[in-house]
PDB file of C-alpha atoms in Angstrom:
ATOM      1  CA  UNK A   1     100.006 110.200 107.206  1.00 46.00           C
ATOM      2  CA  UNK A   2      99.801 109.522 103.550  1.00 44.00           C
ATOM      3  CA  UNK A   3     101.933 110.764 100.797  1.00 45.00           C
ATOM      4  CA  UNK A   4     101.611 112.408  97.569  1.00 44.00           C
ATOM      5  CA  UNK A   5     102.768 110.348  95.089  1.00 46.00           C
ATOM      6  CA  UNK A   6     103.300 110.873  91.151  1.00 39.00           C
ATOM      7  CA  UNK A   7     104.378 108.881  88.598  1.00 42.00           C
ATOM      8  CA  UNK A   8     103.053 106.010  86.360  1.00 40.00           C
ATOM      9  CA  UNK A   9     100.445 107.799  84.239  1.00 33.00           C
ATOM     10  CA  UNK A  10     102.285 107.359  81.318  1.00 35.00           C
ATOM     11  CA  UNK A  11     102.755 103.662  81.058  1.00 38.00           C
ATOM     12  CA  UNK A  12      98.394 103.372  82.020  1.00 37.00           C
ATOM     13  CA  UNK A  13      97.930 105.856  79.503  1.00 36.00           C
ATOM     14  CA  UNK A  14     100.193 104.216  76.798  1.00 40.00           C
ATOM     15  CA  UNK A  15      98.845 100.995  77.754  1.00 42.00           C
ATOM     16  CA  UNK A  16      95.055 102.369  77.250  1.00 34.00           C
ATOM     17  CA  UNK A  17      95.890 104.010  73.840  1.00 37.00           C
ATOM     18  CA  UNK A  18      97.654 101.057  72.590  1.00 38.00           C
ATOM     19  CA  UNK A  19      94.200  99.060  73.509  1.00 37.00           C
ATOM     20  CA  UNK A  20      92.299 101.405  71.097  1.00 36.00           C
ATOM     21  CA  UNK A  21      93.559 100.927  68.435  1.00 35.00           C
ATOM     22  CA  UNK A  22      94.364  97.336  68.564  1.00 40.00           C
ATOM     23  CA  UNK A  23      98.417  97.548  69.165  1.00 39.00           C
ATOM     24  CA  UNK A  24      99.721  94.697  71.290  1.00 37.00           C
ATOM     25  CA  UNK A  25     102.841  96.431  73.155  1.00 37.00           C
ATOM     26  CA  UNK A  26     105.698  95.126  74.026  1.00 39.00           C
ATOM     27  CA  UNK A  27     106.483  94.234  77.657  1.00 37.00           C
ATOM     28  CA  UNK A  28     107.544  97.082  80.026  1.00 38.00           C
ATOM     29  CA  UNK A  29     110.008  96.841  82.540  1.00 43.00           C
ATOM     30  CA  UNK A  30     108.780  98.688  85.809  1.00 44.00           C
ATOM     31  CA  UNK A  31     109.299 102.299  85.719  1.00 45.00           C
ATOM     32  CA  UNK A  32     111.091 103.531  88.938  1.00 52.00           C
ATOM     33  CA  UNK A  33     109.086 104.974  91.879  1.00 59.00           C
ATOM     34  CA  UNK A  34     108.001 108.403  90.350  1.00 66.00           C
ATOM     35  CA  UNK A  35     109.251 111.080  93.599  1.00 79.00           C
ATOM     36  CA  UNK A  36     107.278 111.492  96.353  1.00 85.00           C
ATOM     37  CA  UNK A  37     106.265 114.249  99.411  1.00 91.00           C
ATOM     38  CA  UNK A  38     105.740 113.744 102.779  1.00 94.00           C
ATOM     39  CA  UNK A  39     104.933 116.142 105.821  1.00 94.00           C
ATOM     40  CA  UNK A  40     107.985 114.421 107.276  1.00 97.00           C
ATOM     41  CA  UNK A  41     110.493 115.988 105.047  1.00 97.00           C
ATOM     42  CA  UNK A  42     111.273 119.046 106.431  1.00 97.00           C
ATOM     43  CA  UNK A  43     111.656 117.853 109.937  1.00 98.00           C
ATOM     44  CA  UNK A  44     111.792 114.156 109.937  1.00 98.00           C
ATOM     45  CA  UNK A  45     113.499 113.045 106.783  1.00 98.00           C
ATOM     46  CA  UNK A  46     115.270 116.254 106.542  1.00 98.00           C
ATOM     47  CA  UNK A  47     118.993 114.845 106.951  1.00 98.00           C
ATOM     48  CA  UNK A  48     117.902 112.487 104.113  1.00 98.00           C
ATOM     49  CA  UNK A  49     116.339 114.454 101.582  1.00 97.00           C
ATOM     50  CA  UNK A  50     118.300 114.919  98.352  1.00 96.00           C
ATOM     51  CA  UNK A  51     120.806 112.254  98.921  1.00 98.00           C
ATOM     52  CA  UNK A  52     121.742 109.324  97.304  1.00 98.00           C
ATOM     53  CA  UNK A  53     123.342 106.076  97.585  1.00 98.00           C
ATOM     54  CA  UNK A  54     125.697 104.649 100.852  1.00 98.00           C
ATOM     55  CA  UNK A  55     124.897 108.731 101.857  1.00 98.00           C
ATOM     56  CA  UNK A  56     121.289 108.352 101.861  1.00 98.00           C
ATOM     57  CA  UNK A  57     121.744 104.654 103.802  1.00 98.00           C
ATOM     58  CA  UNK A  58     123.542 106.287 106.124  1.00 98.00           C
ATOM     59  CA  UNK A  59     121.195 109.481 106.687  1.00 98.00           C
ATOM     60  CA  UNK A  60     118.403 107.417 107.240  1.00 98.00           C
ATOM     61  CA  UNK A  61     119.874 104.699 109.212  1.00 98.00           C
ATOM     62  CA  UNK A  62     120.767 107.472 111.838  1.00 98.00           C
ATOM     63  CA  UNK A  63     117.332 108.785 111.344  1.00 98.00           C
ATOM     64  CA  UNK A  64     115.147 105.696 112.303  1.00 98.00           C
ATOM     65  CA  UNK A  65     118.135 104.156 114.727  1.00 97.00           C
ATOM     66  CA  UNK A  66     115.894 106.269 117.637  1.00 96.00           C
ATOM     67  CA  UNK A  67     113.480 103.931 118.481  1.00 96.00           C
ATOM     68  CA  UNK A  68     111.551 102.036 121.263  1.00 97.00           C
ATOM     69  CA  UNK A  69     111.903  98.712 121.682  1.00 97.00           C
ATOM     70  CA  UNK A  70     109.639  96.523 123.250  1.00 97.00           C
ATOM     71  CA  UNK A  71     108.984  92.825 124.286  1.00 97.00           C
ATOM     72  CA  UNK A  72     108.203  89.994 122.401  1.00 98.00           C
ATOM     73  CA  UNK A  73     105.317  89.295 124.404  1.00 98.00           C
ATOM     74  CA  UNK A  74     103.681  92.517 123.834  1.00 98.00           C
ATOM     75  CA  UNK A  75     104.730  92.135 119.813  1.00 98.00           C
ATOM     76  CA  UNK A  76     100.945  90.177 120.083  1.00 98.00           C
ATOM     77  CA  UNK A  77      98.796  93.295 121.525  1.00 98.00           C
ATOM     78  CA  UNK A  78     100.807  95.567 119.033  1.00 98.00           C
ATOM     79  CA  UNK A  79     100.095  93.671 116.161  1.00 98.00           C
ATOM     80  CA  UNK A  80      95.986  93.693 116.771  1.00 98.00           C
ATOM     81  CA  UNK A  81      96.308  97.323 116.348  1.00 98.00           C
ATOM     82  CA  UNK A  82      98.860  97.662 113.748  1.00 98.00           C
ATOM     83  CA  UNK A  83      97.412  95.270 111.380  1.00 98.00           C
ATOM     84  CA  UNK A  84      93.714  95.744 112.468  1.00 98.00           C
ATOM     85  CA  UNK A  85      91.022  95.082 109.231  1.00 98.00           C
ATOM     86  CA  UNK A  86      89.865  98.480 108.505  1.00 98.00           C
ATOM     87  CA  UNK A  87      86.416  96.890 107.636  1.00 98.00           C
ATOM     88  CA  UNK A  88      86.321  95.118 111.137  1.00 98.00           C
ATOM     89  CA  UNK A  89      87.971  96.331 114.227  1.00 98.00           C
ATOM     90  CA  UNK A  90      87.280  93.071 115.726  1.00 98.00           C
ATOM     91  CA  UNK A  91      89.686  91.207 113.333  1.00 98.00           C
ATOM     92  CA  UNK A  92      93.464  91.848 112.181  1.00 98.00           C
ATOM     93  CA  UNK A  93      94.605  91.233 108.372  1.00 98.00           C
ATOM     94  CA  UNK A  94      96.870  88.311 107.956  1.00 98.00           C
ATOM     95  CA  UNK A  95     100.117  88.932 105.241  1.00 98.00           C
ATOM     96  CA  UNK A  96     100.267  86.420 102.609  1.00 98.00           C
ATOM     97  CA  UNK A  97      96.986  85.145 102.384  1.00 98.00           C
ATOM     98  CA  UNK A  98      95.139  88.436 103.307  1.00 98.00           C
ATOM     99  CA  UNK A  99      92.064  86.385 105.109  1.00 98.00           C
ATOM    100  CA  UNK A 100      90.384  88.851 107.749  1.00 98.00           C
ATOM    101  CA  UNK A 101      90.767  86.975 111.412  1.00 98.00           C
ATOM    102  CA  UNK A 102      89.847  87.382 114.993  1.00 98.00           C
ATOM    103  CA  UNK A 103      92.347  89.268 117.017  1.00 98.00           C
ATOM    104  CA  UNK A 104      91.180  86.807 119.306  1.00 98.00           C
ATOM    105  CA  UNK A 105      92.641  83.798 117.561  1.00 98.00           C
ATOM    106  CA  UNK A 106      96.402  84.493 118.490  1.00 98.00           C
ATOM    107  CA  UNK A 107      98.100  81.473 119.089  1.00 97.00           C
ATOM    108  CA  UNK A 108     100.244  78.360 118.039  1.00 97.00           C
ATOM    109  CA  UNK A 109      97.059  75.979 116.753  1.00 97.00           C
ATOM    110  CA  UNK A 110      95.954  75.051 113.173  1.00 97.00           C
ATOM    111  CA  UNK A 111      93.715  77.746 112.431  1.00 97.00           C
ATOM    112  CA  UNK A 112      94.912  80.802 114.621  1.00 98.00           C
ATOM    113  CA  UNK A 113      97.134  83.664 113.882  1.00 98.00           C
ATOM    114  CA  UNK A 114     100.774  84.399 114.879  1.00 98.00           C
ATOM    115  CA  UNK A 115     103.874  86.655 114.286  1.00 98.00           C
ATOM    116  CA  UNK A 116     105.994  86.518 111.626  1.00 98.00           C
ATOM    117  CA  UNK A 117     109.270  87.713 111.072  1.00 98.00           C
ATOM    118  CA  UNK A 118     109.088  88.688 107.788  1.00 98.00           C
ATOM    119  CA  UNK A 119     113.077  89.006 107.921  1.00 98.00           C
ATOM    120  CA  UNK A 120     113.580  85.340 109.175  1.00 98.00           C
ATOM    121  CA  UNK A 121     115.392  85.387 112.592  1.00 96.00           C
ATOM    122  CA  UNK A 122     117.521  83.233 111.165  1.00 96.00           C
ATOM    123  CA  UNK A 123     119.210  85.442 109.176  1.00 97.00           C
ATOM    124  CA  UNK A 124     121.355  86.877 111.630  1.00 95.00           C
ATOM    125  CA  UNK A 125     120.662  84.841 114.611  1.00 95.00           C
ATOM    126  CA  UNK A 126     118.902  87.670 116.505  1.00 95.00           C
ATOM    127  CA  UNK A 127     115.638  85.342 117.583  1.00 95.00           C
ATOM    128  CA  UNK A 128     112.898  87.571 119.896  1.00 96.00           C
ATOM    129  CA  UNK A 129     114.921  89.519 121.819  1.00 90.00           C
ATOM    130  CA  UNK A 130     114.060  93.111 121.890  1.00 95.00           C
ATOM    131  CA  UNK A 131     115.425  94.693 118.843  1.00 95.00           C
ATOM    132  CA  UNK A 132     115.250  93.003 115.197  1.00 97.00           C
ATOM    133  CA  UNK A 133     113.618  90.373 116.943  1.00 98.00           C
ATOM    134  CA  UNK A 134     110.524  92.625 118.436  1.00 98.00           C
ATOM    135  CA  UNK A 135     110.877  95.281 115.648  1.00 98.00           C
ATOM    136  CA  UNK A 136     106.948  95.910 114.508  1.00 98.00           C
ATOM    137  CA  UNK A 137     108.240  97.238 110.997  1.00 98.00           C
ATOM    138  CA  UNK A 138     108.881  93.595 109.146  1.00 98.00           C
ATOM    139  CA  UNK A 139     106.672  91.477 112.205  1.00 98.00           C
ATOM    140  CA  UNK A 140     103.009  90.954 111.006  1.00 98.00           C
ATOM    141  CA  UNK A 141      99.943  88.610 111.651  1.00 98.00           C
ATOM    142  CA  UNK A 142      99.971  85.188 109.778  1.00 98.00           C
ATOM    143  CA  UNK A 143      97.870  82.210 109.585  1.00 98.00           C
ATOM    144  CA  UNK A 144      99.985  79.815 111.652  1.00 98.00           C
ATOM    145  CA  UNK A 145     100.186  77.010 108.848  1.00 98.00           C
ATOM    146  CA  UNK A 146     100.935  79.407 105.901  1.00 98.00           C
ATOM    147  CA  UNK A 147     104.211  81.036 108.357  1.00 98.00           C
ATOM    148  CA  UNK A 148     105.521  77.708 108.890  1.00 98.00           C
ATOM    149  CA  UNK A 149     105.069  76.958 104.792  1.00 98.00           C
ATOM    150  CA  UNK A 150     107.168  80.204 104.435  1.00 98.00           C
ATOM    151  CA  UNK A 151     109.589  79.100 107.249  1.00 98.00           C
ATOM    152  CA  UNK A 152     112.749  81.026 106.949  1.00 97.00           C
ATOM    153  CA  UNK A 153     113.026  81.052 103.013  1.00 98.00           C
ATOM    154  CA  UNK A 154     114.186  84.229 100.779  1.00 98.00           C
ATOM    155  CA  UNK A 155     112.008  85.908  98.732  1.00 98.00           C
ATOM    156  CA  UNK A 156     111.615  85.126  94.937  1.00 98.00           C
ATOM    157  CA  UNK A 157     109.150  84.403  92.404  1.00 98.00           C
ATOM    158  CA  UNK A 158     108.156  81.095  90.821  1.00 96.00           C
ATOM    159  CA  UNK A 159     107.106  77.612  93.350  1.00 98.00           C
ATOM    160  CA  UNK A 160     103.571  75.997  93.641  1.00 98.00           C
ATOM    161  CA  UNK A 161     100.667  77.219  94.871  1.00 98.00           C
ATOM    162  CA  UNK A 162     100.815  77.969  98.735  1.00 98.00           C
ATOM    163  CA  UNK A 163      97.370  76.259 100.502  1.00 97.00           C
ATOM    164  CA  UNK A 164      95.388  78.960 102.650  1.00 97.00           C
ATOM    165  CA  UNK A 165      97.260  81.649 101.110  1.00 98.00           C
ATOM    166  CA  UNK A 166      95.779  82.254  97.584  1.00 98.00           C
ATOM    167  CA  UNK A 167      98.237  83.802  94.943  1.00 98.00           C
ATOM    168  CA  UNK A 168     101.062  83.014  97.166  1.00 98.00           C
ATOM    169  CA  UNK A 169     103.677  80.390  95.782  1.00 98.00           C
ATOM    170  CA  UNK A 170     106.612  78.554  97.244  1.00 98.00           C
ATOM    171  CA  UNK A 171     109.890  75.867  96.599  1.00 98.00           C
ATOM    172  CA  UNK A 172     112.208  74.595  98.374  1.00 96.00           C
ATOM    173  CA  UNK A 173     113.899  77.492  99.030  1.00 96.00           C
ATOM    174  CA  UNK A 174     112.000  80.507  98.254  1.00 98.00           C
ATOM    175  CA  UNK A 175     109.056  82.164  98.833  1.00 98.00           C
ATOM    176  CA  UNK A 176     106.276  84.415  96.479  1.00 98.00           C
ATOM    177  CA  UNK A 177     104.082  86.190  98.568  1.00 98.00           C
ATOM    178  CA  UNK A 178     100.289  87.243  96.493  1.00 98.00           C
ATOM    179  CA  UNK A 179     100.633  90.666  94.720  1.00 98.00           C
ATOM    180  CA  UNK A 180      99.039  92.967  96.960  1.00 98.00           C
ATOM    181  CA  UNK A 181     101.529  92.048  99.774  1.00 98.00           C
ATOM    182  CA  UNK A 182     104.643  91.983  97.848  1.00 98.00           C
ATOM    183  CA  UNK A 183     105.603  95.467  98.230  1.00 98.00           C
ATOM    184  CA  UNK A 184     105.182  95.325 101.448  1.00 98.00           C
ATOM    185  CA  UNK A 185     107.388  92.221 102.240  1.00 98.00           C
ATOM    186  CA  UNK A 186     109.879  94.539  99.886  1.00 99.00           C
ATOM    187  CA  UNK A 187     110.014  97.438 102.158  1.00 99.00           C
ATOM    188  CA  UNK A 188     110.047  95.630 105.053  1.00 98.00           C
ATOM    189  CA  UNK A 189     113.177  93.829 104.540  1.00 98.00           C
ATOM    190  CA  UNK A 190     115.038  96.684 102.999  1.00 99.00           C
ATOM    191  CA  UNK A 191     113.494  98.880 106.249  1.00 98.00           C
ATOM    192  CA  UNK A 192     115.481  96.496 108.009  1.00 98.00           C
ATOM    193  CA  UNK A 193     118.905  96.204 105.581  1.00 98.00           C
ATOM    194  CA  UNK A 194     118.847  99.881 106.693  1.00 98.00           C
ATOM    195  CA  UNK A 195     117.744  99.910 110.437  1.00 98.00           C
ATOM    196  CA  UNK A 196     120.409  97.022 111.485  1.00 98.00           C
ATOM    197  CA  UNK A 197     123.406  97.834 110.232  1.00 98.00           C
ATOM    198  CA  UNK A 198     125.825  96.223 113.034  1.00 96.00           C
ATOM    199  CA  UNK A 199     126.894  99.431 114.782  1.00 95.00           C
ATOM    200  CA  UNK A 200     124.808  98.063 118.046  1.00 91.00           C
ATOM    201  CA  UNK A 201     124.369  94.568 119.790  1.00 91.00           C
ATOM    202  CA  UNK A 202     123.017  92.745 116.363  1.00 94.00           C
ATOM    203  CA  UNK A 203     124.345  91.583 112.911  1.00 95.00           C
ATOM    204  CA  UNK A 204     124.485  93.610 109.802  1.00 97.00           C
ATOM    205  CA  UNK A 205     121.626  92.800 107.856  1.00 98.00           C
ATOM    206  CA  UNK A 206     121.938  92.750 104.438  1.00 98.00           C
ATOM    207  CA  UNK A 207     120.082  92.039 100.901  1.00 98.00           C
ATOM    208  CA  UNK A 208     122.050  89.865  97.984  1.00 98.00           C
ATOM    209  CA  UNK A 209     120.827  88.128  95.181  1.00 98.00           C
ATOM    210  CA  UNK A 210     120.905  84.323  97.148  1.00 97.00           C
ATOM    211  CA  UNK A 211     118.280  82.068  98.064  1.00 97.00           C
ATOM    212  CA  UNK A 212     119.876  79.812 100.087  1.00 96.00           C
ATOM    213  CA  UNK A 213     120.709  82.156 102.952  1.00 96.00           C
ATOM    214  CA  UNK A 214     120.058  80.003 105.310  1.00 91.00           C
ATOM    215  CA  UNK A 215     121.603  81.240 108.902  1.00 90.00           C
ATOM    216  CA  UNK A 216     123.495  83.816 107.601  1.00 95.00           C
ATOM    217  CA  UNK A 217     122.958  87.320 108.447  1.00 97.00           C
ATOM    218  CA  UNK A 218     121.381  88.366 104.177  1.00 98.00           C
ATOM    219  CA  UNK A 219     118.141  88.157 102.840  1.00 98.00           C
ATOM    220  CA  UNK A 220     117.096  87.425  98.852  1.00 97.00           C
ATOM    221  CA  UNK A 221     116.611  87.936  96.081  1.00 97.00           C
ATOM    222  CA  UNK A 222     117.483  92.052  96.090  1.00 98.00           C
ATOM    223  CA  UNK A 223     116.947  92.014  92.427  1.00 98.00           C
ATOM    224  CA  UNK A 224     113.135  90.589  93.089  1.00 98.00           C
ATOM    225  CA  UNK A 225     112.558  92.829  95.716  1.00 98.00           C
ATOM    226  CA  UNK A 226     113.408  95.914  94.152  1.00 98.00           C
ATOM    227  CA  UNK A 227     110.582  94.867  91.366  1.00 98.00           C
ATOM    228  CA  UNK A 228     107.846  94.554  94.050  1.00 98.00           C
ATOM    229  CA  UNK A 229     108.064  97.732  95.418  1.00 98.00           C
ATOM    230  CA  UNK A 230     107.620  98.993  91.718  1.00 98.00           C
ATOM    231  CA  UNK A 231     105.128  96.725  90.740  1.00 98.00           C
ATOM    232  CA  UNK A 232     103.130  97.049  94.291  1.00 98.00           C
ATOM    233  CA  UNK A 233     103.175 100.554  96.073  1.00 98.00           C
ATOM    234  CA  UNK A 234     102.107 101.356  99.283  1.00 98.00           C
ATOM    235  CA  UNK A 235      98.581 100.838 100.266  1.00 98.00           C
ATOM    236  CA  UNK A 236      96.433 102.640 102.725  1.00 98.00           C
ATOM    237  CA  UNK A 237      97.016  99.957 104.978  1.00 98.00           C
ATOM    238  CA  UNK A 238     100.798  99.765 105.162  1.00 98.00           C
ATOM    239  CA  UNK A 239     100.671 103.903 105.354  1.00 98.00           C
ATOM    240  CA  UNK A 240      98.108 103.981 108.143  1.00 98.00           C
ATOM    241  CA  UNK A 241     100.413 100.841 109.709  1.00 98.00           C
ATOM    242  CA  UNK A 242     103.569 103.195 109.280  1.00 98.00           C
ATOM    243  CA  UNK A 243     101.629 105.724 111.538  1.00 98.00           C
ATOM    244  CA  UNK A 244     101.001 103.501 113.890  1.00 98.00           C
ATOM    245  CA  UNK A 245     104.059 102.357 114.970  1.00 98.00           C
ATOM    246  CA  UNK A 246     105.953 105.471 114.668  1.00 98.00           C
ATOM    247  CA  UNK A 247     103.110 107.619 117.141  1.00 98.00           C
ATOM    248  CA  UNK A 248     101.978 104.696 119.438  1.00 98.00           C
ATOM    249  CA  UNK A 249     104.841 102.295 119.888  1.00 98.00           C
ATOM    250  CA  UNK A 250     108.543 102.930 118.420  1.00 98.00           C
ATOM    251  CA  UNK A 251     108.934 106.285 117.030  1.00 98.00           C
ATOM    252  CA  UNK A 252     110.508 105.650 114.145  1.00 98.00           C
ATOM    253  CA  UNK A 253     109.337 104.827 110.584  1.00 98.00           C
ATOM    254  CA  UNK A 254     110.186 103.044 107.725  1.00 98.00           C
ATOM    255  CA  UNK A 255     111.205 105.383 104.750  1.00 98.00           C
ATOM    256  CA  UNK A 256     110.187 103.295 102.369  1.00 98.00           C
ATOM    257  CA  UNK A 257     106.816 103.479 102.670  1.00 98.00           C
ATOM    258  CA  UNK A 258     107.009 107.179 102.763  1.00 98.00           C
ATOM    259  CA  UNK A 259     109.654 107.315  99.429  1.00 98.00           C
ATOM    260  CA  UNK A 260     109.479 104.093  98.048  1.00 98.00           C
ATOM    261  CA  UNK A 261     111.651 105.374  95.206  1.00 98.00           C
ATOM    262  CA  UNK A 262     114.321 105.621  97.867  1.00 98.00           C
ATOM    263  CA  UNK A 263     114.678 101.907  97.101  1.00 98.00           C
ATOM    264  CA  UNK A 264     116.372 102.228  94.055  1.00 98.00           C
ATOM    265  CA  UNK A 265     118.167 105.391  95.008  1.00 98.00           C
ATOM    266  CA  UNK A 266     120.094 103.446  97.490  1.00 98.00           C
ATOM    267  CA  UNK A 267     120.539  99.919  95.617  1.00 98.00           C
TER     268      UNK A 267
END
């Protein structure tokens, strides 16, 4: 269900003004996620709403701890209807290159698609068991080649230019998705800082500031990720996603997508 959102009006306009008359502004930090409404507040999010800090963490961590898990196996028929092309039910969108492919082209060759764990199972050893492992909320559809470029590397910005993923950019250690999917790599990683919290069978997960996390149970750069889900909100796609996987397959959702400014109200 999508969201009512307000907020950045003020830097367009000031931007647009400054155009006419020929003022070259100075550059503008990201303005924090104006606040936002959802018809989940007053039942779902209801614990959560109004609080702040390690008391909203732990509101919402309680909230979307109720879930469904499922196998890894059926992680592939999930993701043809989670990630399904709007413009073509026959085809699923791929993250980091956005290319529009057949849901019939799952698989481990050059050329087909396959599931990524956005959070790197590394990071916290939990593999593809069910759990953080299976958890549709940070898995998504991914050219094969372009997931093993990104490999288990932290997020940043900066790197060369990724092949078959346009606008995506990498190093040795890090990873830059393309714009339009970097606030969505942002709230998927923080969904899961806040979903796995070590109170069950699997790690704490964490963000820092590293990028050489390596096997270690954090994920980087905080810092970077907290600017991509100001400088990319949530799409139709990642709302109508949200949907999905809370009605059809785990009952639970990730709150950033429906408050992204509850980002930097918790870090």
């Amino acid at each position: 269900m999508s969201v009512v959102r307000i907020g950045r009006w003020k830097v367009w306009a000031a931007a647009f003004a400054a155009i006419l008359v020929g003022v070259t502004l100075p550059t503008v930090a990201a303005t924090p996620a104006g606040a936002t409404t959802t018809a989940y507040d007053s039942t779902y999010y209801k614990n959560a709403v109004g609080k702040t800090g390690t008391s909203l963490k732990s509101s919402l961590h309680t909230i979307i701890g109720s879930q469904s898990k499922i196998s890894y196996d059926a992680v592939w028929n999930a993701l043809k209807v989670t990630d399904q092309d709007p413009s073509n039910t026959n085809n699923v969108i791929l993250l980091y290159s956005g290319t529009s492919r057949s849901k019939s082209l799952n698989g481990g060759d050059v050329g087909d698609w396959n599931r990524e764990h956005t959070w790197a199972q590394s990071h916290g050893n939990f593999g593809t068991s069910a759990g953080p492992g299976t958890d549709l909320h940070h898995l998504r559809a991914a050219d094969v080649q372009v997931n093993g470029i990104r490999g288990n590397k932290d997020f940043d910005n900066g790197g060369s230019a990724v092949s078959g993923a346009p606008g995506s950019y990498t190093d040795s250690n890090s990873f830059e998705p393309r714009d339009a999917d970097k606030g969505d790599v942002a709230r998927m990683i923080l969904y899961m800082a806040v979903r796995y919290e070590g109170d069950d069978a699997w790690a704490d997960l964490e963000p820092n500031e590293s990028t050489t996390n390596g096997s270690v149970r954090f994920h980087g750069r905080l810092s970077v990720l907290k600017q991509w889900n100001e400088q990319d909100p949530p799409s139709t796609f990642e709302e109508r996603r949200n949907d999905v996987i809370y009605n059809t397959y785990q009952g639970n959702r990730n709150p950033f997508i429906d408050h992204p400014e509850w980002v930097e109200a918790i870090w």
